[in-house]
Short mmCIF file of C-alpha atoms in Angstrom, two decimals:
data_model
loop_
_atom_site.label_atom_id
_atom_site.label_comp_id
_atom_site.label_asym_id
_atom_site.label_seq_id
_atom_site.Cartn_x
_atom_site.Cartn_y
_atom_site.Cartn_z
CA UNK A 1 -100.32 59.54 -134.58
CA UNK A 2 -96.95 61.12 -133.89
CA UNK A 3 -98.44 63.28 -131.20
CA UNK A 4 -100.21 60.32 -129.76
CA UNK A 5 -97.06 58.24 -129.76
CA UNK A 6 -95.14 61.02 -128.13
CA UNK A 7 -97.53 61.08 -125.25
CA UNK A 8 -97.55 57.39 -124.59
CA UNK A 9 -95.49 56.21 -121.69
CA UNK A 10 -92.35 54.38 -122.63
CA UNK A 11 -92.44 55.80 -126.13
CA UNK A 12 -89.17 57.66 -125.77
CA UNK A 13 -90.54 60.90 -124.38
CA UNK A 14 -88.03 62.81 -122.21
CA UNK A 15 -88.51 62.51 -118.48
CA UNK A 16 -87.08 64.34 -115.46
CA UNK A 17 -86.09 62.10 -112.60
CA UNK A 18 -84.80 63.71 -109.42
CA UNK A 19 -83.50 66.69 -111.25
CA UNK A 20 -81.58 64.56 -113.75
CA UNK A 21 -82.36 65.05 -117.43
CA UNK A 22 -82.45 61.81 -119.43
CA UNK A 23 -83.55 60.72 -122.78
CA UNK A 24 -85.74 57.71 -123.29
CA UNK A 25 -83.75 54.50 -123.24
CA UNK A 26 -80.55 56.19 -121.90
CA UNK A 27 -78.90 55.66 -118.47
CA UNK A 28 -79.37 58.49 -115.99
CA UNK A 29 -76.54 61.03 -116.12
CA UNK A 30 -75.67 63.26 -113.15
CA UNK A 31 -75.82 66.96 -113.75
CA UNK A 32 -72.58 68.92 -113.31
CA UNK A 33 -72.01 69.77 -109.66
CA UNK A 34 -71.32 73.29 -108.56
CA UNK A 35 -69.15 72.15 -105.56
CA UNK A 36 -65.42 72.55 -106.43
CA UNK A 37 -64.44 69.81 -103.98
CA UNK A 38 -66.74 67.32 -105.74
CA UNK A 39 -65.34 67.99 -109.20
CA UNK A 40 -62.81 65.46 -110.52
CA UNK A 41 -59.19 66.64 -110.49
CA UNK A 42 -57.96 67.46 -113.92
CA UNK A 43 -54.39 68.40 -112.93
CA UNK A 44 -51.67 65.77 -112.40
CA UNK A 45 -51.10 64.60 -108.81
CA UNK A 46 -47.72 64.66 -106.98
CA UNK A 47 -46.46 61.11 -106.39
CA UNK A 48 -46.75 60.04 -102.80
CA UNK A 49 -43.05 59.16 -102.52
CA UNK A 50 -42.00 62.58 -103.80
CA UNK A 51 -44.43 64.28 -101.43
CA UNK A 52 -42.98 62.41 -98.43
CA UNK A 53 -39.40 63.05 -99.55
CA UNK A 54 -40.07 66.77 -99.96
CA UNK A 55 -41.68 66.96 -96.52
CA UNK A 56 -38.73 65.21 -94.92
CA UNK A 57 -36.26 67.34 -96.88
CA UNK A 58 -37.51 70.72 -95.72
CA UNK A 59 -37.82 69.48 -92.15
CA UNK A 60 -34.23 68.17 -92.21
CA UNK A 61 -33.04 71.47 -93.70
CA UNK A 62 -34.90 73.37 -90.98
CA UNK A 63 -33.38 71.25 -88.20
CA UNK A 64 -29.91 71.55 -89.76
CA UNK A 65 -30.29 75.33 -90.00
CA UNK A 66 -31.33 75.49 -86.35
CA UNK A 67 -28.35 73.34 -85.35
CA UNK A 68 -25.97 75.45 -87.43
CA UNK A 69 -27.34 78.58 -85.79
CA UNK A 70 -26.83 77.13 -82.31
CA UNK A 71 -23.26 76.10 -83.18
CA UNK A 72 -22.52 79.53 -84.65
CA UNK A 73 -23.86 81.36 -81.60
CA UNK A 74 -21.98 78.99 -79.26
CA UNK A 75 -18.76 79.54 -81.21
CA UNK A 76 -19.24 83.30 -81.12
CA UNK A 77 -19.87 83.26 -77.36
CA UNK A 78 -17.33 80.51 -76.60
CA UNK A 79 -15.26 82.89 -74.44
CA UNK A 80 -18.26 83.13 -72.10
CA UNK A 81 -19.90 79.76 -72.71
CA UNK A 82 -16.86 77.55 -72.01
CA UNK A 83 -16.14 79.06 -68.53
CA UNK A 84 -19.81 78.75 -67.61
CA UNK A 85 -19.93 75.09 -68.64
CA UNK A 86 -16.69 74.36 -66.79
CA UNK A 87 -18.13 76.07 -63.72
CA UNK A 88 -21.26 73.92 -64.03
CA UNK A 89 -19.13 70.75 -64.13
CA UNK A 90 -17.10 71.93 -61.14
CA UNK A 91 -20.35 72.75 -59.31
CA UNK A 92 -21.55 69.19 -59.88
CA UNK A 93 -18.48 68.04 -57.97
CA UNK A 94 -18.41 70.63 -55.17
CA UNK A 95 -22.09 71.48 -54.61
CA UNK A 96 -22.95 68.13 -52.92
CA UNK A 97 -20.12 68.62 -50.44
CA UNK A 98 -21.26 72.17 -49.62
CA UNK A 99 -24.83 70.92 -49.22
CA UNK A 100 -23.72 68.14 -46.86
CA UNK A 101 -21.66 70.54 -44.76
CA UNK A 102 -24.43 73.13 -44.42
CA UNK A 103 -27.14 70.53 -43.72
CA UNK A 104 -25.26 68.42 -41.16
CA UNK A 105 -23.55 71.28 -39.35
CA UNK A 106 -26.55 73.40 -38.43
CA UNK A 107 -24.54 76.36 -37.16
CA UNK A 108 -22.50 76.61 -40.38
CA UNK A 109 -23.99 79.07 -42.90
CA UNK A 110 -24.24 77.92 -46.49
CA UNK A 111 -22.07 80.82 -47.63
CA UNK A 112 -19.25 79.65 -45.35
CA UNK A 113 -19.62 76.06 -46.60
CA UNK A 114 -19.43 77.36 -50.17
CA UNK A 115 -16.23 79.26 -49.39
CA UNK A 116 -14.69 76.20 -47.72
CA UNK A 117 -15.32 73.80 -50.61
CA UNK A 118 -14.14 76.33 -53.22
CA UNK A 119 -10.92 77.12 -51.34
CA UNK A 120 -10.29 73.40 -50.76
CA UNK A 121 -10.91 72.64 -54.44
CA UNK A 122 -8.55 75.40 -55.58
CA UNK A 123 -5.92 74.17 -53.11
CA UNK A 124 -6.14 70.62 -54.43
CA UNK A 125 -5.94 71.69 -58.08
CA UNK A 126 -3.12 74.14 -57.36
CA UNK A 127 -1.20 71.50 -55.40
CA UNK A 128 -1.52 68.97 -58.22
CA UNK A 129 -0.30 71.45 -60.83
CA UNK A 130 2.56 72.58 -58.59
CA UNK A 131 3.69 69.01 -58.02
CA UNK A 132 3.52 68.22 -61.73
CA UNK A 133 5.50 71.32 -62.70
CA UNK A 134 8.10 70.65 -60.00
CA UNK A 135 8.51 67.04 -61.11
CA UNK A 136 8.83 68.15 -64.74
CA UNK A 137 11.50 70.76 -63.92
CA UNK A 138 13.46 68.33 -61.74
CA UNK A 139 13.40 65.60 -64.40
CA UNK A 140 14.11 67.90 -67.33
CA UNK A 141 17.95 67.77 -67.07
CA UNK A 142 17.91 63.98 -67.21
CA UNK A 143 15.61 64.03 -70.21
CA UNK A 144 17.79 66.68 -71.90
CA UNK A 145 20.93 64.57 -71.51
CA UNK A 146 19.10 61.54 -72.87
CA UNK A 147 17.87 63.58 -75.81
CA UNK A 148 21.45 64.67 -76.50
CA UNK A 149 22.66 61.08 -76.41
CA UNK A 150 19.83 60.04 -78.70
CA UNK A 151 20.72 62.82 -81.15
CA UNK A 152 24.35 61.69 -81.12
CA UNK A 153 23.26 58.15 -81.89
CA UNK A 154 21.08 59.42 -84.73
CA UNK A 155 24.08 61.31 -86.13
CA UNK A 156 26.20 58.15 -86.03
CA UNK A 157 23.44 56.15 -87.68
CA UNK A 158 23.07 58.73 -90.46
CA UNK A 159 26.79 58.57 -91.19
CA UNK A 160 27.32 54.82 -90.88
CA UNK A 161 23.84 53.52 -91.66
CA UNK A 162 22.05 52.93 -94.95
CA UNK A 163 22.09 56.66 -95.81
CA UNK A 164 25.91 56.80 -95.77
CA UNK A 165 26.18 60.59 -95.54
CA UNK A 166 29.68 62.00 -95.14
CA UNK A 167 30.59 64.85 -92.81
CA UNK A 168 30.24 67.52 -95.53
CA UNK A 169 26.73 66.38 -96.50
CA UNK A 170 25.69 66.11 -92.89
CA UNK A 171 27.04 69.60 -92.17
CA UNK A 172 25.19 70.97 -95.20
CA UNK A 173 21.92 69.47 -93.95
CA UNK A 174 22.54 71.02 -90.53
CA UNK A 175 23.25 74.44 -92.06
CA UNK A 176 20.02 74.27 -94.06
CA UNK A 177 18.12 73.40 -90.90
CA UNK A 178 19.66 76.35 -89.03
CA UNK A 179 18.91 78.70 -91.94
CA UNK A 180 15.26 77.66 -92.02
CA UNK A 181 15.11 78.06 -88.24
CA UNK A 182 16.48 81.62 -88.46
CA UNK A 183 14.01 82.49 -91.20
CA UNK A 184 11.15 81.38 -88.98
CA UNK A 185 12.20 83.60 -86.04
CA UNK A 186 9.57 86.19 -86.97
CA UNK A 187 6.90 83.52 -86.96
CA UNK A 188 8.13 82.22 -83.61
CA UNK A 189 8.05 85.74 -82.14
CA UNK A 190 4.50 86.27 -83.42
CA UNK A 191 3.49 82.92 -81.92
CA UNK A 192 5.03 83.99 -78.60
CA UNK A 193 3.00 87.20 -78.61
CA UNK A 194 -0.08 85.17 -79.43
CA UNK A 195 0.72 82.85 -76.53
CA UNK A 196 0.93 85.85 -74.18
CA UNK A 197 -2.49 86.96 -75.42
CA UNK A 198 -3.79 83.44 -74.92
CA UNK A 199 -2.51 83.41 -71.33
CA UNK A 200 -4.35 86.66 -70.66
CA UNK A 201 -7.51 85.27 -72.19
CA UNK A 202 -7.23 82.08 -70.14
CA UNK A 203 -6.76 84.14 -66.98
CA UNK A 204 -9.90 86.14 -67.76
CA UNK A 205 -11.90 83.00 -68.50
CA UNK A 206 -10.64 81.44 -65.29
CA UNK A 207 -11.88 84.40 -63.25
CA UNK A 208 -15.26 84.20 -64.99
CA UNK A 209 -15.47 80.46 -64.29
CA UNK A 210 -14.60 81.03 -60.60
CA UNK A 211 -17.16 83.82 -60.27
CA UNK A 212 -19.84 81.65 -61.89
CA UNK A 213 -18.89 78.65 -59.74
CA UNK A 214 -19.37 80.60 -56.52
CA UNK A 215 -22.93 81.57 -57.38
CA UNK A 216 -23.82 78.16 -58.80
CA UNK A 217 -22.89 76.54 -55.49
CA UNK A 218 -24.42 79.22 -53.28
CA UNK A 219 -27.56 80.12 -55.25
CA UNK A 220 -27.95 77.17 -57.57
CA UNK A 221 -31.51 76.42 -56.51
CA UNK A 222 -32.66 80.01 -56.99
CA UNK A 223 -30.99 80.18 -60.42
CA UNK A 224 -32.72 76.98 -61.52
CA UNK A 225 -36.13 78.17 -60.32
CA UNK A 226 -35.61 81.43 -62.21
CA UNK A 227 -34.79 79.54 -65.42
CA UNK A 228 -37.89 77.38 -64.99
CA UNK A 229 -40.09 80.49 -65.28
CA UNK A 230 -39.32 80.52 -69.02
CA UNK A 231 -41.01 77.09 -69.35
CA UNK A 232 -44.81 76.98 -69.86
CA UNK A 233 -46.66 76.32 -66.63
CA UNK A 234 -48.35 73.17 -67.99
CA UNK A 235 -45.01 71.36 -68.44
CA UNK A 236 -42.96 73.17 -65.80
CA UNK A 237 -43.09 70.28 -63.34
CA UNK A 238 -41.92 67.77 -65.92
CA UNK A 239 -39.12 70.10 -67.05
CA UNK A 240 -38.10 70.48 -63.40
CA UNK A 241 -37.84 66.70 -63.01
CA UNK A 242 -35.86 66.39 -66.25
CA UNK A 243 -33.43 69.12 -65.22
CA UNK A 244 -32.89 67.58 -61.79
CA UNK A 245 -32.24 64.16 -63.29
CA UNK A 246 -29.86 65.66 -65.87
CA UNK A 247 -27.81 67.44 -63.20
CA UNK A 248 -27.79 64.29 -61.07
CA UNK A 249 -26.32 62.37 -64.02
CA UNK A 250 -23.64 65.07 -64.36
CA UNK A 251 -22.81 64.67 -60.66
CA UNK A 252 -22.44 60.92 -61.09
CA UNK A 253 -20.39 61.25 -64.26
CA UNK A 254 -17.99 63.79 -62.74
CA UNK A 255 -17.39 61.69 -59.64
CA UNK A 256 -16.93 58.49 -61.63
CA UNK A 257 -14.58 59.95 -64.24
CA UNK A 258 -12.35 61.46 -61.55
CA UNK A 259 -12.09 58.12 -59.74
CA UNK A 260 -11.34 56.28 -63.01
CA UNK A 261 -8.77 58.88 -64.07
CA UNK A 262 -7.05 58.75 -60.67
CA UNK A 263 -6.74 54.96 -60.73
CA UNK A 264 -5.43 55.07 -64.30
CA UNK A 265 -2.83 57.70 -63.40
CA UNK A 266 -1.61 55.89 -60.29
CA UNK A 267 -1.38 52.54 -62.06
CA UNK A 268 0.41 53.98 -65.09
CA UNK A 269 2.72 56.13 -62.92
CA UNK A 270 3.87 53.15 -60.87
CA UNK A 271 4.42 51.14 -64.03
CA UNK A 272 6.44 53.93 -65.68
CA UNK A 273 8.55 54.28 -62.54
CA UNK A 274 9.27 50.55 -62.46
CA UNK A 275 10.26 50.56 -66.14
CA UNK A 276 12.61 53.46 -65.49
CA UNK A 277 11.01 56.08 -67.71
CA UNK A 278 11.95 59.65 -66.69
CA UNK A 279 9.26 62.20 -65.87
CA UNK A 280 6.98 59.46 -64.57
CA UNK A 281 4.97 61.90 -62.42
CA UNK A 282 4.24 64.42 -65.22
CA UNK A 283 3.37 61.57 -67.57
CA UNK A 284 1.01 60.13 -64.95
CA UNK A 285 -0.60 63.57 -64.61
CA UNK A 286 -0.98 63.71 -68.40
CA UNK A 287 -2.69 60.31 -68.34
CA UNK A 288 -4.96 61.60 -65.55
CA UNK A 289 -6.12 64.58 -67.58
CA UNK A 290 -6.29 62.50 -70.76
CA UNK A 291 -8.83 60.20 -69.11
CA UNK A 292 -11.36 63.06 -69.17
CA UNK A 293 -11.48 62.64 -72.98
CA UNK A 294 -12.46 58.98 -73.47
CA UNK A 295 -10.58 57.05 -76.17
CA UNK A 296 -8.84 60.07 -77.71
CA UNK A 297 -7.15 61.20 -74.49
CA UNK A 298 -5.73 57.73 -73.85
CA UNK A 299 -4.23 57.61 -77.35
CA UNK A 300 -2.55 61.02 -77.07
CA UNK A 301 -1.18 60.54 -73.55
CA UNK A 302 -0.02 57.01 -74.40
CA UNK A 303 1.80 58.23 -77.51
CA UNK A 304 3.65 60.89 -75.48
CA UNK A 305 4.67 58.35 -72.82
CA UNK A 306 5.86 55.85 -75.46
CA UNK A 307 7.87 58.58 -77.21
CA UNK A 308 9.60 59.61 -73.98
CA UNK A 309 10.37 55.95 -73.26
CA UNK A 310 11.75 55.51 -76.78
CA UNK A 311 14.06 58.51 -76.42
CA UNK A 312 15.22 57.62 -72.93
CA UNK A 313 15.49 53.82 -72.99
CA UNK A 314 15.18 52.64 -76.56
CA UNK A 315 12.75 50.37 -78.32
CA UNK A 316 12.53 47.90 -75.42
CA UNK A 317 11.27 50.47 -72.92
CA UNK A 318 8.88 51.86 -75.52
CA UNK A 319 7.34 48.43 -76.09
CA UNK A 320 7.04 47.88 -72.34
CA UNK A 321 5.26 51.22 -71.98
CA UNK A 322 2.85 50.33 -74.78
CA UNK A 323 2.04 47.01 -73.10
CA UNK A 324 1.58 48.81 -69.76
CA UNK A 325 -0.84 51.34 -71.23
CA UNK A 326 -2.78 48.60 -73.02
CA UNK A 327 -3.17 46.81 -69.68
CA UNK A 328 -4.34 50.06 -68.04
CA UNK A 329 -6.90 50.63 -70.81
CA UNK A 330 -8.24 47.07 -70.44
CA UNK A 331 -8.50 47.61 -66.70
CA UNK A 332 -10.45 50.79 -67.31
CA UNK A 333 -12.68 49.39 -70.05
CA UNK A 334 -13.63 46.06 -68.48
CA UNK A 335 -13.55 46.81 -64.75
CA UNK A 336 -13.47 50.50 -63.82
CA UNK A 337 -15.95 51.95 -66.32
CA UNK A 338 -18.63 49.26 -65.78
CA UNK A 339 -18.12 49.58 -62.02
CA UNK A 340 -18.29 53.37 -61.76
CA UNK A 341 -19.49 54.89 -65.02
CA UNK A 342 -22.00 52.13 -65.64
CA UNK A 343 -24.11 53.43 -62.76
CA UNK A 344 -23.93 57.02 -63.94
CA UNK A 345 -24.26 56.92 -67.71
CA UNK A 346 -25.30 54.33 -70.24
CA UNK A 347 -24.02 55.49 -73.60
CA UNK A 348 -23.04 53.42 -76.60
CA UNK A 349 -19.31 53.70 -77.46
CA UNK A 350 -20.26 55.26 -80.79
CA UNK A 351 -22.27 57.88 -78.89
CA UNK A 352 -19.04 58.74 -77.06
CA UNK A 353 -16.55 58.80 -79.94
CA UNK A 354 -18.65 60.77 -82.43
CA UNK A 355 -19.48 63.67 -80.06
CA UNK A 356 -15.79 63.90 -79.11
CA UNK A 357 -14.81 64.09 -82.79
CA UNK A 358 -17.49 66.70 -83.49
CA UNK A 359 -16.49 68.73 -80.42
CA UNK A 360 -12.85 68.60 -81.50
CA UNK A 361 -13.74 69.87 -84.98
CA UNK A 362 -16.09 72.61 -83.75
CA UNK A 363 -14.32 73.90 -80.62
CA UNK A 364 -10.93 72.19 -80.43
CA UNK A 365 -9.71 70.75 -77.13
CA UNK A 366 -12.45 72.42 -75.00
CA UNK A 367 -15.05 70.90 -77.31
CA UNK A 368 -13.55 67.44 -76.93
CA UNK A 369 -13.47 67.83 -73.14
CA UNK A 370 -17.06 69.00 -72.86
CA UNK A 371 -18.59 66.67 -75.46
CA UNK A 372 -19.24 63.62 -73.27
CA UNK A 373 -20.64 65.54 -70.25
CA UNK A 374 -22.94 67.46 -72.59
CA UNK A 375 -24.16 64.25 -74.23
CA UNK A 376 -24.69 62.70 -70.78
CA UNK A 377 -26.84 65.60 -69.60
CA UNK A 378 -28.85 65.76 -72.83
CA UNK A 379 -29.39 61.99 -72.87
CA UNK A 380 -30.73 61.92 -69.32
CA UNK A 381 -32.87 65.04 -69.75
CA UNK A 382 -34.45 63.91 -73.03
CA UNK A 383 -35.13 60.43 -71.66
CA UNK A 384 -36.88 61.99 -68.67
CA UNK A 385 -38.99 64.26 -70.89
CA UNK A 386 -40.11 61.37 -73.09
CA UNK A 387 -40.63 58.84 -70.30
CA UNK A 388 -44.35 58.53 -69.45
CA UNK A 389 -43.74 57.73 -65.80
CA UNK A 390 -41.92 60.98 -65.07
CA UNK A 391 -45.04 63.02 -65.81
CA UNK A 392 -46.44 62.14 -62.35
CA UNK A 393 -43.17 62.45 -60.38
CA UNK A 394 -43.01 65.15 -57.74
CA UNK A 395 -39.96 67.35 -58.48
CA UNK A 396 -39.30 67.68 -54.75
CA UNK A 397 -38.63 63.93 -54.57
CA UNK A 398 -35.73 64.13 -57.07
CA UNK A 399 -32.50 65.32 -55.48
CA UNK A 400 -30.21 66.82 -58.16
CA UNK A 401 -27.17 66.33 -55.93
CA UNK A 402 -27.65 62.56 -55.69
CA UNK A 403 -26.50 60.48 -58.72
CA UNK A 404 -29.20 57.93 -57.95
CA UNK A 405 -31.79 60.50 -58.97
CA UNK A 406 -30.73 60.11 -62.59
CA UNK A 407 -32.46 56.72 -62.54
CA UNK A 408 -36.25 56.80 -62.94
CA UNK A 409 -36.91 54.35 -60.13
CA UNK A 410 -35.34 56.63 -57.53
CA UNK A 411 -37.58 58.99 -55.61
CA UNK A 412 -37.01 60.07 -52.01
CA UNK A 413 -39.97 61.83 -50.39
CA UNK A 414 -37.85 62.77 -47.34
CA UNK A 415 -35.71 65.27 -49.27
CA UNK A 416 -35.49 68.71 -47.74
CA UNK A 417 -37.16 70.83 -50.41
CA UNK A 418 -35.79 74.06 -48.96
CA UNK A 419 -32.19 72.94 -49.27
CA UNK A 420 -30.03 74.95 -51.68
CA UNK A 421 -29.67 72.73 -54.71
CA UNK A 422 -28.30 73.63 -58.15
#
């Protein structure tokens, strides 16, 4: 009977269904798979948030390490890098003029046009510096006498003012000052020797910048085509367009900042002369050069002008100078910069101040001077690389010597492709 029951269907006899062993009355159970990917994970899984944070962390560390490496290399080669960058900025100002001269005057070789614009540029810069130094030397005696009078007034105030120092105490303070000055003579001498070394270094960097400027103006197009060979052929055309637009933005920025700085200097110089501040011409020149460092340069040059006015004419002249410089800054911020710089660059004020601060920390005054032009070039170049429309633009239609080429809507098919362009 048992054997008979065991053979009856549905009597609980074991069956094999599709390779799955089951017992009678039980649900089918899958056999263990031999595929490792199909096995259930027995180890704990990393939380998704931690996985994303770790991925972002190592990428940020990698980018920061790359940036630190670039900054370190740039700082190590700053003696060479700074003159080259200055020559590039000067080329953005002089190369269009050389190109115009050699293209409109057919009999004039491009080498001669290069020599003419470089000599003219050096003459203008040398004349400006000569005039500033002459005005400073001629106004120095007047400023010295005013400083002496101011020191005498300070002495009288120290004796008769709230401090109430008598002659013996005042003499003792003066002796201590002279003693400390004599003790620092060695430091002053060492600083003088360092200044002589700095002058020699500046002279060497100036020669390097001049040498680089000559070849950037004369062979700028050939140099750029040589650099493009390092770019993969599939994206070479797009990189060419981005580089041309970036240099065009540098041309527009250099022209605009010079015009804005000149108007600021002339306006401030006339105002200082009307107020009666001595050394009005050197102070105007300082305001001119300070305009090349947005925001920070205006503060420094304005503080120097207000200090000279305070020493020479008292608190009234100092307040008048402060009001004058505030008016000049409003004229620059609301009229001149939108009129000239607005067509060349479109940067947020925070994107101007932060690079200047970083450049000042990393490379000092040269870093502050070169921060905004560098950001301008990078902004235009990166925008061109990421803009979909520039992928189909013919590089020959983008003139790097024309500031309009920095805008994506500009393309001139009539450009002479064989013209020497940086």
